[in-house]
Short mmCIF file of N, CA and C and ligand atoms in Angstrom, two decimals:
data_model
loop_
_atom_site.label_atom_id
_atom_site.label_comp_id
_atom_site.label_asym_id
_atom_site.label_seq_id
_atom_site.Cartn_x
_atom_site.Cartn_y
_atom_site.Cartn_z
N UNK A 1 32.48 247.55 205.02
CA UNK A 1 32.55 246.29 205.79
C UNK A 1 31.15 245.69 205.92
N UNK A 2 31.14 244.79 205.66
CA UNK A 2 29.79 244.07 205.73
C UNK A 2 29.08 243.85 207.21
N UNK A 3 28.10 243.58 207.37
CA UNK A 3 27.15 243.91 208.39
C UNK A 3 27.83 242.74 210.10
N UNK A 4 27.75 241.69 209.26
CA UNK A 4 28.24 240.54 210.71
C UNK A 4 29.80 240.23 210.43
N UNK A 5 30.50 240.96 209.73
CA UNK A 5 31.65 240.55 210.08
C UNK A 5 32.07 241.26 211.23
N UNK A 6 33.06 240.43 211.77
CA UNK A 6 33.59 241.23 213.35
C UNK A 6 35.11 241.64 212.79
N UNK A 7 34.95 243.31 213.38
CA UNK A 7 35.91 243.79 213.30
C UNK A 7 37.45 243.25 213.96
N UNK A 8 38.42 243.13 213.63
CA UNK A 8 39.75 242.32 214.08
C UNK A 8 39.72 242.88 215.41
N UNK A 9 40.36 242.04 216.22
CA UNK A 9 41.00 242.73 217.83
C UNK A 9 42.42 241.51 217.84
N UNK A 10 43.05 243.18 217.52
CA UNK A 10 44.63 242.85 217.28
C UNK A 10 44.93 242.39 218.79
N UNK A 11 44.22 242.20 220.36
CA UNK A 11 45.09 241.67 221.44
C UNK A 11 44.67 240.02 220.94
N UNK A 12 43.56 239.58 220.64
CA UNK A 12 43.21 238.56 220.42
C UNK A 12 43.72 237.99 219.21
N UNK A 13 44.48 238.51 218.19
CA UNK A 13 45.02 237.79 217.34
C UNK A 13 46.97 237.53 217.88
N UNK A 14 46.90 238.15 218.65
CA UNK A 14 48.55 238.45 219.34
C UNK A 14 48.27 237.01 219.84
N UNK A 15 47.15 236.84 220.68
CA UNK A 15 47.28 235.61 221.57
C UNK A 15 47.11 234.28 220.91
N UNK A 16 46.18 234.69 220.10
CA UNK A 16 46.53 233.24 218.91
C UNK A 16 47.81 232.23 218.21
N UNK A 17 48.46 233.70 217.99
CA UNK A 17 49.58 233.43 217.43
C UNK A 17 50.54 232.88 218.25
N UNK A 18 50.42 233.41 219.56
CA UNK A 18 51.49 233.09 220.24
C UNK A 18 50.77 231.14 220.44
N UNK A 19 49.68 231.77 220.71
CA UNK A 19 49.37 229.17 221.34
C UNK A 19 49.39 228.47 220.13
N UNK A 20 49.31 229.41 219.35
CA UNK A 20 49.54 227.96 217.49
C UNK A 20 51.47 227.72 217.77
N UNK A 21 52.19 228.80 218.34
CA UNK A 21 53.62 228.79 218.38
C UNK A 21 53.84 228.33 219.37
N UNK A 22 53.34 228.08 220.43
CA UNK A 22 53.64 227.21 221.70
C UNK A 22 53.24 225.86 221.07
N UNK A 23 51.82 225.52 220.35
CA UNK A 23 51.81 224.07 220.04
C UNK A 23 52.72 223.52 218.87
N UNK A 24 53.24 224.36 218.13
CA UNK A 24 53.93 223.99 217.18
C UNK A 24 55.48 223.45 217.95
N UNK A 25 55.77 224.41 218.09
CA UNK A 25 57.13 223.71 219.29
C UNK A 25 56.70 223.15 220.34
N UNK A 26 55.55 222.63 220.73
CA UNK A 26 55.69 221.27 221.73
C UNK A 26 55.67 220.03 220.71
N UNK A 27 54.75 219.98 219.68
CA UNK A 27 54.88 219.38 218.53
C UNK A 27 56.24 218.79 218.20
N UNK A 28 56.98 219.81 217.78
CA UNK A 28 58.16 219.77 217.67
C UNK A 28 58.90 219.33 218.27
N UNK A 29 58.76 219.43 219.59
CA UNK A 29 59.83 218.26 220.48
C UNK A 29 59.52 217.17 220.94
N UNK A 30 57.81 216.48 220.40
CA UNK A 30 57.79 215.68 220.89
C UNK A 30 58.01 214.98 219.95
N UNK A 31 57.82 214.75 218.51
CA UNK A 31 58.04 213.75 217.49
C UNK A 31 59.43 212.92 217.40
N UNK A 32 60.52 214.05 217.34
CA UNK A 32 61.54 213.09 217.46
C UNK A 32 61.57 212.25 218.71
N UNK A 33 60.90 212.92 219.64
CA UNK A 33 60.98 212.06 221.24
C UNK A 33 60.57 210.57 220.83
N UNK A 34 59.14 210.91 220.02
CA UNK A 34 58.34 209.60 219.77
C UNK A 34 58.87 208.87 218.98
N UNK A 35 59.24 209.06 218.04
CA UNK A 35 60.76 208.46 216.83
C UNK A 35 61.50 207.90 217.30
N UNK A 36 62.05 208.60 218.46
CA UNK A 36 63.21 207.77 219.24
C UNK A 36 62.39 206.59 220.09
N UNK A 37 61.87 206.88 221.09
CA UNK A 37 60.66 205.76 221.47
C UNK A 37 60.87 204.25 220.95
N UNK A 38 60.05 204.77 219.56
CA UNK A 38 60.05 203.73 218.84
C UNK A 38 60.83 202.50 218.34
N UNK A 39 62.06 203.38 218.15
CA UNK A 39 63.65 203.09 217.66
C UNK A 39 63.72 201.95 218.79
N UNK A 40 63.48 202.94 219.89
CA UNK A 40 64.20 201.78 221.30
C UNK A 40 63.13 200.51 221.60
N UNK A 41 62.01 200.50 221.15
CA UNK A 41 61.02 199.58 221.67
C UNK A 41 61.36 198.62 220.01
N UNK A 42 61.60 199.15 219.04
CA UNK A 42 61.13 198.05 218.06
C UNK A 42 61.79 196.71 218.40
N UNK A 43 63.45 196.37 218.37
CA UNK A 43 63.92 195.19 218.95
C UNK A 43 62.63 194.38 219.77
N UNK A 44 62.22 194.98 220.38
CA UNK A 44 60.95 193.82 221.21
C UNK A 44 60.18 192.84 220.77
N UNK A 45 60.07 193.73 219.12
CA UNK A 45 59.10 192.62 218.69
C UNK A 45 59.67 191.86 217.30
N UNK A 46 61.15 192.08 217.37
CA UNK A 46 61.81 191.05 216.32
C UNK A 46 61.56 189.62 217.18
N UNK A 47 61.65 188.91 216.69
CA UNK A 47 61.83 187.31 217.09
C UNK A 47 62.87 186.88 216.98
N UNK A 48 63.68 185.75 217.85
CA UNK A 48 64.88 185.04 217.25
C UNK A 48 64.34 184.17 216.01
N UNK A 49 65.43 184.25 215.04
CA UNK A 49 65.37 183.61 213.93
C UNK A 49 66.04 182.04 213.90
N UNK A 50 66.93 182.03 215.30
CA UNK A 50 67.53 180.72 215.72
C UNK A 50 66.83 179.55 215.57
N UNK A 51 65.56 179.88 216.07
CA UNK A 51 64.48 178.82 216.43
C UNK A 51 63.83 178.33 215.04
N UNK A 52 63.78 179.03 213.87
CA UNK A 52 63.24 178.54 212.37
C UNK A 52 64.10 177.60 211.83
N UNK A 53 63.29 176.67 210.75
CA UNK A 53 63.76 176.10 210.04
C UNK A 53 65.45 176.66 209.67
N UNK A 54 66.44 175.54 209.67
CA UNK A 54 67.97 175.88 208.90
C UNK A 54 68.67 175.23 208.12
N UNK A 55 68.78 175.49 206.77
CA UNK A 55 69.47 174.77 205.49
C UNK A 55 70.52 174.15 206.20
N UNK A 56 70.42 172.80 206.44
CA UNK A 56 71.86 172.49 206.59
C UNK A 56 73.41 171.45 205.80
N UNK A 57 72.31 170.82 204.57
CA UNK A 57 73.07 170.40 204.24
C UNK A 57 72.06 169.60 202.82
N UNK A 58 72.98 169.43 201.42
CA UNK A 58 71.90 168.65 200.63
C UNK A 58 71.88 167.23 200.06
N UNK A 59 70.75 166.56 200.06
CA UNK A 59 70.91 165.28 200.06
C UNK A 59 72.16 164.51 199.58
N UNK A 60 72.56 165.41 198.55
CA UNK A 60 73.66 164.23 198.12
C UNK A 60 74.44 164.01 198.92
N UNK A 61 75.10 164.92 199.91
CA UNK A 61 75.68 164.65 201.36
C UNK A 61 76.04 163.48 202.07
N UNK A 62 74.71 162.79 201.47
CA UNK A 62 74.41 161.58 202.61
C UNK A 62 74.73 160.51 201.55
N UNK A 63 75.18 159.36 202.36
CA UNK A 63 75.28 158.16 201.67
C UNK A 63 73.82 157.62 201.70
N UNK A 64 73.61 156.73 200.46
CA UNK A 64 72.52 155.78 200.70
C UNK A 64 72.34 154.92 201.39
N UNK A 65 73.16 154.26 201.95
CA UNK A 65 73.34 153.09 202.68
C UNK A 65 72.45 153.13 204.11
N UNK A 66 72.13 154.90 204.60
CA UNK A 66 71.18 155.27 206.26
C UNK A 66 72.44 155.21 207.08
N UNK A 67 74.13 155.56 206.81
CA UNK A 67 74.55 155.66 207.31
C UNK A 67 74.81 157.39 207.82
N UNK A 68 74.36 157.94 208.96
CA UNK A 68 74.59 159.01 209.25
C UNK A 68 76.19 159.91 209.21
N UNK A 69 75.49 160.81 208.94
CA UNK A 69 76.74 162.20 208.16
C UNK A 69 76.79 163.32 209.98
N UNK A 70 77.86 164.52 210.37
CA UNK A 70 77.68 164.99 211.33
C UNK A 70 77.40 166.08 210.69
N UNK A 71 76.89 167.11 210.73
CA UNK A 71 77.03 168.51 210.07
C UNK A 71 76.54 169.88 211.51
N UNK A 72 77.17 170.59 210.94
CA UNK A 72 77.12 171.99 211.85
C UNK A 72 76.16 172.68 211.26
N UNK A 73 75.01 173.20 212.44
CA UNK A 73 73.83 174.10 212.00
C UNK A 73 74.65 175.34 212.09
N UNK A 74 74.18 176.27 211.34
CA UNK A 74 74.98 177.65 211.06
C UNK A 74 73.28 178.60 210.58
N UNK A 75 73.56 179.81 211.81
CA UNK A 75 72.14 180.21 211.40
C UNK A 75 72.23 181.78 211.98
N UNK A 76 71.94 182.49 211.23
CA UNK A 76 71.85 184.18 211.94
C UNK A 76 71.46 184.12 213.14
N UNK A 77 71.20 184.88 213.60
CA UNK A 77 70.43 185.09 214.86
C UNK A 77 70.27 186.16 215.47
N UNK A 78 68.83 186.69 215.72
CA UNK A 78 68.52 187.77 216.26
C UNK A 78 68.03 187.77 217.52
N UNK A 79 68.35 188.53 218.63
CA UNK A 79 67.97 188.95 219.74
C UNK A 79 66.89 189.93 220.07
N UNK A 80 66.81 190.03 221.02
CA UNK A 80 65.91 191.43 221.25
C UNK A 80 66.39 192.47 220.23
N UNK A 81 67.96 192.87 220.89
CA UNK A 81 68.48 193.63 220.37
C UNK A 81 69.92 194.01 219.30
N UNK A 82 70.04 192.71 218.96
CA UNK A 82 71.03 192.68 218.17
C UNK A 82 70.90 191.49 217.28
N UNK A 83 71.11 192.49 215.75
CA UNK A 83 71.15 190.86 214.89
C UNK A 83 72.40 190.43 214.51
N UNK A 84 72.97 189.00 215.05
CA UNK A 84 74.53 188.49 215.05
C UNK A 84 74.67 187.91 213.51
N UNK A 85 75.86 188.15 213.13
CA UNK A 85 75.82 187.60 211.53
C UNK A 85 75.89 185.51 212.21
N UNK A 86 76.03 185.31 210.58
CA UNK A 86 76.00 183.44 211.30
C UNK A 86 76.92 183.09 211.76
N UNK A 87 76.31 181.69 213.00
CA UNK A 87 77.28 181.47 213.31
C UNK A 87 76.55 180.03 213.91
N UNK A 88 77.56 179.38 214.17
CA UNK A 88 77.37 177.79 214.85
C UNK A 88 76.42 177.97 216.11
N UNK A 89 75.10 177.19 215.31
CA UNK A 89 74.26 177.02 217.32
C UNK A 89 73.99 175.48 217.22
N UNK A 90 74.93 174.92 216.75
CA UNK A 90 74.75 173.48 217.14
C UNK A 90 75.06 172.85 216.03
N UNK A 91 75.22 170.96 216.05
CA UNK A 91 75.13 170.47 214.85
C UNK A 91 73.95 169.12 215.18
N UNK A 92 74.26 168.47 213.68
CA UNK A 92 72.94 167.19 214.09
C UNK A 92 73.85 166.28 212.98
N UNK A 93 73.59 164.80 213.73
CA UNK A 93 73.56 163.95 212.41
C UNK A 93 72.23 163.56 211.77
N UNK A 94 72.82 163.46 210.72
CA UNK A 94 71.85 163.44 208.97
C UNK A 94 71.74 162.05 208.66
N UNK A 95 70.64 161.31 208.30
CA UNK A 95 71.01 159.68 207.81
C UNK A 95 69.92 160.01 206.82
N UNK A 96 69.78 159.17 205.67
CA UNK A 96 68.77 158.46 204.73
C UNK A 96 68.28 157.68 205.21
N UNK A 97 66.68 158.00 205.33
CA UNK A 97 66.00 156.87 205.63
C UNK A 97 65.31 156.24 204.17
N UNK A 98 65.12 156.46 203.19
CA UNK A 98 64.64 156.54 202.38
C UNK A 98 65.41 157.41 200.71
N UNK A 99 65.12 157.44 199.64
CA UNK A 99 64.94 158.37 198.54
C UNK A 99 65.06 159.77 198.56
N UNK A 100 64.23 160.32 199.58
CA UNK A 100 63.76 161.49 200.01
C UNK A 100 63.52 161.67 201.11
N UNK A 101 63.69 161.16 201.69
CA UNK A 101 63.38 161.31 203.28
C UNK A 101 64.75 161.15 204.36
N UNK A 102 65.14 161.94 205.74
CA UNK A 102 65.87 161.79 206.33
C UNK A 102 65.82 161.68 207.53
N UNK A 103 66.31 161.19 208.68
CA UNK A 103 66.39 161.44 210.00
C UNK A 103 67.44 162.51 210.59
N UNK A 104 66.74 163.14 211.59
CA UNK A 104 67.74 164.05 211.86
C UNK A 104 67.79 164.06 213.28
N UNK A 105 69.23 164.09 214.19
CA UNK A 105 69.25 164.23 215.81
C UNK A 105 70.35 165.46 216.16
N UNK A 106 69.63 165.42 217.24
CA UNK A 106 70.48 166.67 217.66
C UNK A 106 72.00 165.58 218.29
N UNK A 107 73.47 165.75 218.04
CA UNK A 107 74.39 165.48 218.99
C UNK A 107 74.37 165.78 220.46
N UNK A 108 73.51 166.35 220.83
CA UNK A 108 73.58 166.41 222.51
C UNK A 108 73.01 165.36 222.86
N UNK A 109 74.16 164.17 223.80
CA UNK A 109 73.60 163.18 224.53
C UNK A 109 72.54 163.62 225.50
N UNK A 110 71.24 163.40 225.96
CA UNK A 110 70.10 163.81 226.20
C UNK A 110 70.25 163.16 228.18
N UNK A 111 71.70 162.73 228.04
CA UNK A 111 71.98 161.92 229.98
C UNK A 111 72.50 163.80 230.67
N UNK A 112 73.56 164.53 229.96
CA UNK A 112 74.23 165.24 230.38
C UNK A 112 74.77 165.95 229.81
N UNK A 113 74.83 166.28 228.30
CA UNK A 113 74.69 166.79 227.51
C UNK A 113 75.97 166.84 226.51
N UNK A 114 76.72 165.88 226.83
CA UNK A 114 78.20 165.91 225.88
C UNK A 114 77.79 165.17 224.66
N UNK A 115 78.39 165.86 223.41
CA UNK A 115 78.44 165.46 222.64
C UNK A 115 78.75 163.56 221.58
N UNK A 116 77.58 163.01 221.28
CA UNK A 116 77.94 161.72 221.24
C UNK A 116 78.70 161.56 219.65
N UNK A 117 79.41 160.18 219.71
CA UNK A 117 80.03 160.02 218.73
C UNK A 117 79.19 158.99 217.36
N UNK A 118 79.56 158.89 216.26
CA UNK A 118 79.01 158.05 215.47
C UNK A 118 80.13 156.12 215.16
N UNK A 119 79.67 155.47 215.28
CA UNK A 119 80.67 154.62 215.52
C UNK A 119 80.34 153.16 214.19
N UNK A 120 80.99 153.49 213.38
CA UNK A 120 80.29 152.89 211.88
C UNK A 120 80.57 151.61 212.21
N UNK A 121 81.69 150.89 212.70
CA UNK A 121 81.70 149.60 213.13
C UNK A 121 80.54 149.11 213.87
N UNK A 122 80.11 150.02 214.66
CA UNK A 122 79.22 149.00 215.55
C UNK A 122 77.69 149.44 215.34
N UNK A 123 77.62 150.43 214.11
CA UNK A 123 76.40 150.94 213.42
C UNK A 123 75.43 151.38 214.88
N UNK A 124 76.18 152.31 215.51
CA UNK A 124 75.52 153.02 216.66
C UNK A 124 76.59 154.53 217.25
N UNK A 125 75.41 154.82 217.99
CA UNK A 125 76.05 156.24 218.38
C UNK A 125 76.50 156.01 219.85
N UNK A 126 77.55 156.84 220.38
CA UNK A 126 78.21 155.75 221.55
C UNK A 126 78.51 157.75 222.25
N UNK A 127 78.53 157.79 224.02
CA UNK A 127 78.29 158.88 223.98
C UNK A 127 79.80 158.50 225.02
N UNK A 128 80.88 159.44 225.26
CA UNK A 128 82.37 159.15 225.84
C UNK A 128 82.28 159.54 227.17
N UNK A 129 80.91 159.83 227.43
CA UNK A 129 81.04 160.54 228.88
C UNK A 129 80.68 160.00 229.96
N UNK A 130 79.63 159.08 229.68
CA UNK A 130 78.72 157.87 230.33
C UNK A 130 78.62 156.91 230.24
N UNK A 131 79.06 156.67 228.58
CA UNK A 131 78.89 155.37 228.00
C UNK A 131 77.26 154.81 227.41
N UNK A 132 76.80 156.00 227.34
CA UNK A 132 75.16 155.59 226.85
C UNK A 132 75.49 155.19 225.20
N UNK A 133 74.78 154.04 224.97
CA UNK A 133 74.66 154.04 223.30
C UNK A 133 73.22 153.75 222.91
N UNK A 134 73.38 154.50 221.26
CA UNK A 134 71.96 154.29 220.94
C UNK A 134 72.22 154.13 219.46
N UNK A 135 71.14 153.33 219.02
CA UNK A 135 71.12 152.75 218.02
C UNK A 135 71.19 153.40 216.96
N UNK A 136 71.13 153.13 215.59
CA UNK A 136 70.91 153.92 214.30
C UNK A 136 69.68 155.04 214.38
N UNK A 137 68.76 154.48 214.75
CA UNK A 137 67.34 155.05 214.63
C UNK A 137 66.70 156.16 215.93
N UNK A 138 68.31 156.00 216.46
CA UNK A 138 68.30 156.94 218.21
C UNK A 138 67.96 156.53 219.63
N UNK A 139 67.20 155.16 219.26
CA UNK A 139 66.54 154.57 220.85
C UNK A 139 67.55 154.14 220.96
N UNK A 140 67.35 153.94 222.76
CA UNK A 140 68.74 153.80 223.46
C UNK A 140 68.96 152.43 222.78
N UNK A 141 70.05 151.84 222.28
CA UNK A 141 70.74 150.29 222.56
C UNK A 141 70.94 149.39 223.65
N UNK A 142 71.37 150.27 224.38
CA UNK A 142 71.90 149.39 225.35
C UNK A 142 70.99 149.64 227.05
N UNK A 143 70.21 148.54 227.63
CA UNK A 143 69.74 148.82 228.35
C UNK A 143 70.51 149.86 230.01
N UNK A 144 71.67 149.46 229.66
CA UNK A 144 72.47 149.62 231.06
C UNK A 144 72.95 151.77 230.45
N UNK A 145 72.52 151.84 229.60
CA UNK A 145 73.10 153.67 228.86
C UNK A 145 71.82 154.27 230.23
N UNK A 146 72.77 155.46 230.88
CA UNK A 146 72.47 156.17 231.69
C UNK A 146 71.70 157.27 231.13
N UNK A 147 71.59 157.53 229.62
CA UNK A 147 70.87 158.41 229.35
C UNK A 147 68.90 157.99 229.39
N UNK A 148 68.19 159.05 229.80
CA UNK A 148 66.75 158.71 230.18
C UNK A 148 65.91 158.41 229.12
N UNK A 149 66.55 158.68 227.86
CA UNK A 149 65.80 158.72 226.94
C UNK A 149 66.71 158.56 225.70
N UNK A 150 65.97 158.35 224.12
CA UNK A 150 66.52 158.03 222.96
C UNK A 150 67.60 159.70 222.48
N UNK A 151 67.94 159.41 221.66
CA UNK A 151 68.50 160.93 220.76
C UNK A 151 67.25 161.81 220.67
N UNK A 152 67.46 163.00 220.54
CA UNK A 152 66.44 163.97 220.34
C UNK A 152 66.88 164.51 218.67
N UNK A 153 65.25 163.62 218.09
CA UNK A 153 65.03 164.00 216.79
C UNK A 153 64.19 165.41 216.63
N UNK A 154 64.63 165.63 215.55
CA UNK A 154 64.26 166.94 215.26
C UNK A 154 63.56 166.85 213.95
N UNK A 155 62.70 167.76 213.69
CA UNK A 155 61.97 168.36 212.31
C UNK A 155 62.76 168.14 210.87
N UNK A 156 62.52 167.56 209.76
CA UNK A 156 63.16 167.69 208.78
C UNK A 156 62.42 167.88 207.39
N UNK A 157 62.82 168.52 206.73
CA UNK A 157 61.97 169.05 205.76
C UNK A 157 62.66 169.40 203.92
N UNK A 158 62.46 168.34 203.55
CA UNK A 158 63.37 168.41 201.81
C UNK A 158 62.56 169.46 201.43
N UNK A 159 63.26 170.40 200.69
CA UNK A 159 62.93 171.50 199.84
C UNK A 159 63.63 171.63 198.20
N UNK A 160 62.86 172.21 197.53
CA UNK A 160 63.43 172.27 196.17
C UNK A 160 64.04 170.97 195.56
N UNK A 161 63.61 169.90 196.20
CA UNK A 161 64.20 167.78 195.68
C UNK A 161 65.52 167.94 196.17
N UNK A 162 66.34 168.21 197.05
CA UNK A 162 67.41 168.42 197.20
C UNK A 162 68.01 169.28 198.50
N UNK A 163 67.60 170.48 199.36
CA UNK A 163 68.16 170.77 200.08
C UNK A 163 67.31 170.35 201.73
N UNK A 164 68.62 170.15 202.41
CA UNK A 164 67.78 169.11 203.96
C UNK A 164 67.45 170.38 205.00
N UNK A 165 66.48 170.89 205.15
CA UNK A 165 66.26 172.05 206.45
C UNK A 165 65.81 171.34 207.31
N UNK A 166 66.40 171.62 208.68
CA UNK A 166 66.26 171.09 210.31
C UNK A 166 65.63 172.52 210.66
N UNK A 167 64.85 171.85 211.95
CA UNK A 167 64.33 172.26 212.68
C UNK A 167 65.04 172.83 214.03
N UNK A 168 66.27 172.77 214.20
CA UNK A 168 66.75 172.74 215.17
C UNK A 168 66.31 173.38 216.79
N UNK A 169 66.74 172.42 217.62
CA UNK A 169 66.29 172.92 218.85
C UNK A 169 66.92 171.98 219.78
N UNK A 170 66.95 172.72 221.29
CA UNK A 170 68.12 172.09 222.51
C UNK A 170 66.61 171.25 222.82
N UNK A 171 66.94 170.15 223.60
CA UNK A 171 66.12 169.58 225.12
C UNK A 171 66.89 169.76 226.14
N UNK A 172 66.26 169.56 226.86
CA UNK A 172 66.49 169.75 228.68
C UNK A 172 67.47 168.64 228.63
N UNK A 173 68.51 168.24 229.68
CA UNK A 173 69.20 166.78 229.53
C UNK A 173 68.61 166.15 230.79
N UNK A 174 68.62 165.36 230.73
CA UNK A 174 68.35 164.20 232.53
C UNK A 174 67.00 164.04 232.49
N UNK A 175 66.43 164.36 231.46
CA UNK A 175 64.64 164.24 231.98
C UNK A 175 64.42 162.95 230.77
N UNK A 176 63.43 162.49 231.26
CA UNK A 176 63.23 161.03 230.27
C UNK A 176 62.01 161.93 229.08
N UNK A 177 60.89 163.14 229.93
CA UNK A 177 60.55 163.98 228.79
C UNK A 177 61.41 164.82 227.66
N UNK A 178 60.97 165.09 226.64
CA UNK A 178 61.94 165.48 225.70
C UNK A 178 61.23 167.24 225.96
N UNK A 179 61.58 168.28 226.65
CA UNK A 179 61.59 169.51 226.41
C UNK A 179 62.16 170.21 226.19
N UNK A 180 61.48 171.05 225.41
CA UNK A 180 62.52 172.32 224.42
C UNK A 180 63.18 172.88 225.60
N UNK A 181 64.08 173.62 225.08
CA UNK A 181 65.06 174.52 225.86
C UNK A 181 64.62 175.67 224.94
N UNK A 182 64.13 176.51 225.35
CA UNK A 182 63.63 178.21 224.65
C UNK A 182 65.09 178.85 224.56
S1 FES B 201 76.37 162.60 228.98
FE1 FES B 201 76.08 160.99 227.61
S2 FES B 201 75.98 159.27 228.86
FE2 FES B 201 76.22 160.90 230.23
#
């Protein structure tokens, strides 16, 4: 045996063995703990996907004339904790303003929130609940419309020369400001 090696002391290797085997099985029960943890916290930091851009419909859709089309937004949606397959979170009418370019409003009358109608005779949007109307372009028409404010336009964005993505999003109703509804 060589000069500085230290001879074994079998109580001191007993005790080793045993705290590498105590840390190994605390080890051991805590990883899946932390695994699971994780599992339960990740939902937190998905985002709703509601709130992004949504294909809703493609130009040819629309007449040229800037006469507005109604269409239903249809869009996944994720929660904290659950992702819902698609489904209807609203619709908007669609008009040509242009070649390439479109206007887009949300159907929620912005007085109280019922749905307004499109009324091609009188080339305006007419709302059945109040009687607010508003013009092609969304400002109110008619001075005596109880709603506080025009249609609430939204984001629009041609992609690939051809498909129309909205922005979609609620406002508050009764306020003459236009704020999001989160
Ligand atoms: S809800 Fe549209 S005018 Fe009142």
């Amino acid at each position: 045996m060589h000069e500085n090696t230290l001879p074994e002391n079998p109580v001191r290797r007993g005790f080793l063995k045993k705290a590498s085997a105590v840390m190994i099985g605390a080890l051991a029960g805590l990883i899946p703990g932390l695994a699971g943890l994780f599992v339960f916290l990740d939902p937190l930091r998905r985002k709703s996907h509601a709130s992004g851009s949504v294909l809703v419909a493609s130009l040819n859709a629309l007449p040229e004339d800037g006469m507005p089309r109604k269409f239903s937004v249809i869009a996944s949606h994720t929660d904290a904790w659950t992702r819902m397959p698609e489904v209807p979170i609203g619709a908007v009418y669609l008009r040509r303003t242009g070649e390439k370019t479109v206007q887009a409003f949300n159907v929620v009358c912005p007085h109280a929130g019922c749905f307004v109608d499109f009324k091609p005779d009188q080339k305006s949007y007419h709302c059945p609940c109040h009687h607010s109307a508003f013009a092609l372009d969304g400002l109110i028409k008619d001075s005596k419309s109880p709603s506080p404010r025009g249609l609430d336009e939204l984001k629009v964005e041609i992609r690939n020369n051809s498909e129309i993505w909205v922005e979609f999003q609620n406002f508050q109703a009764g306020n003459a400001a236009k704020i999001p509804i989160s």
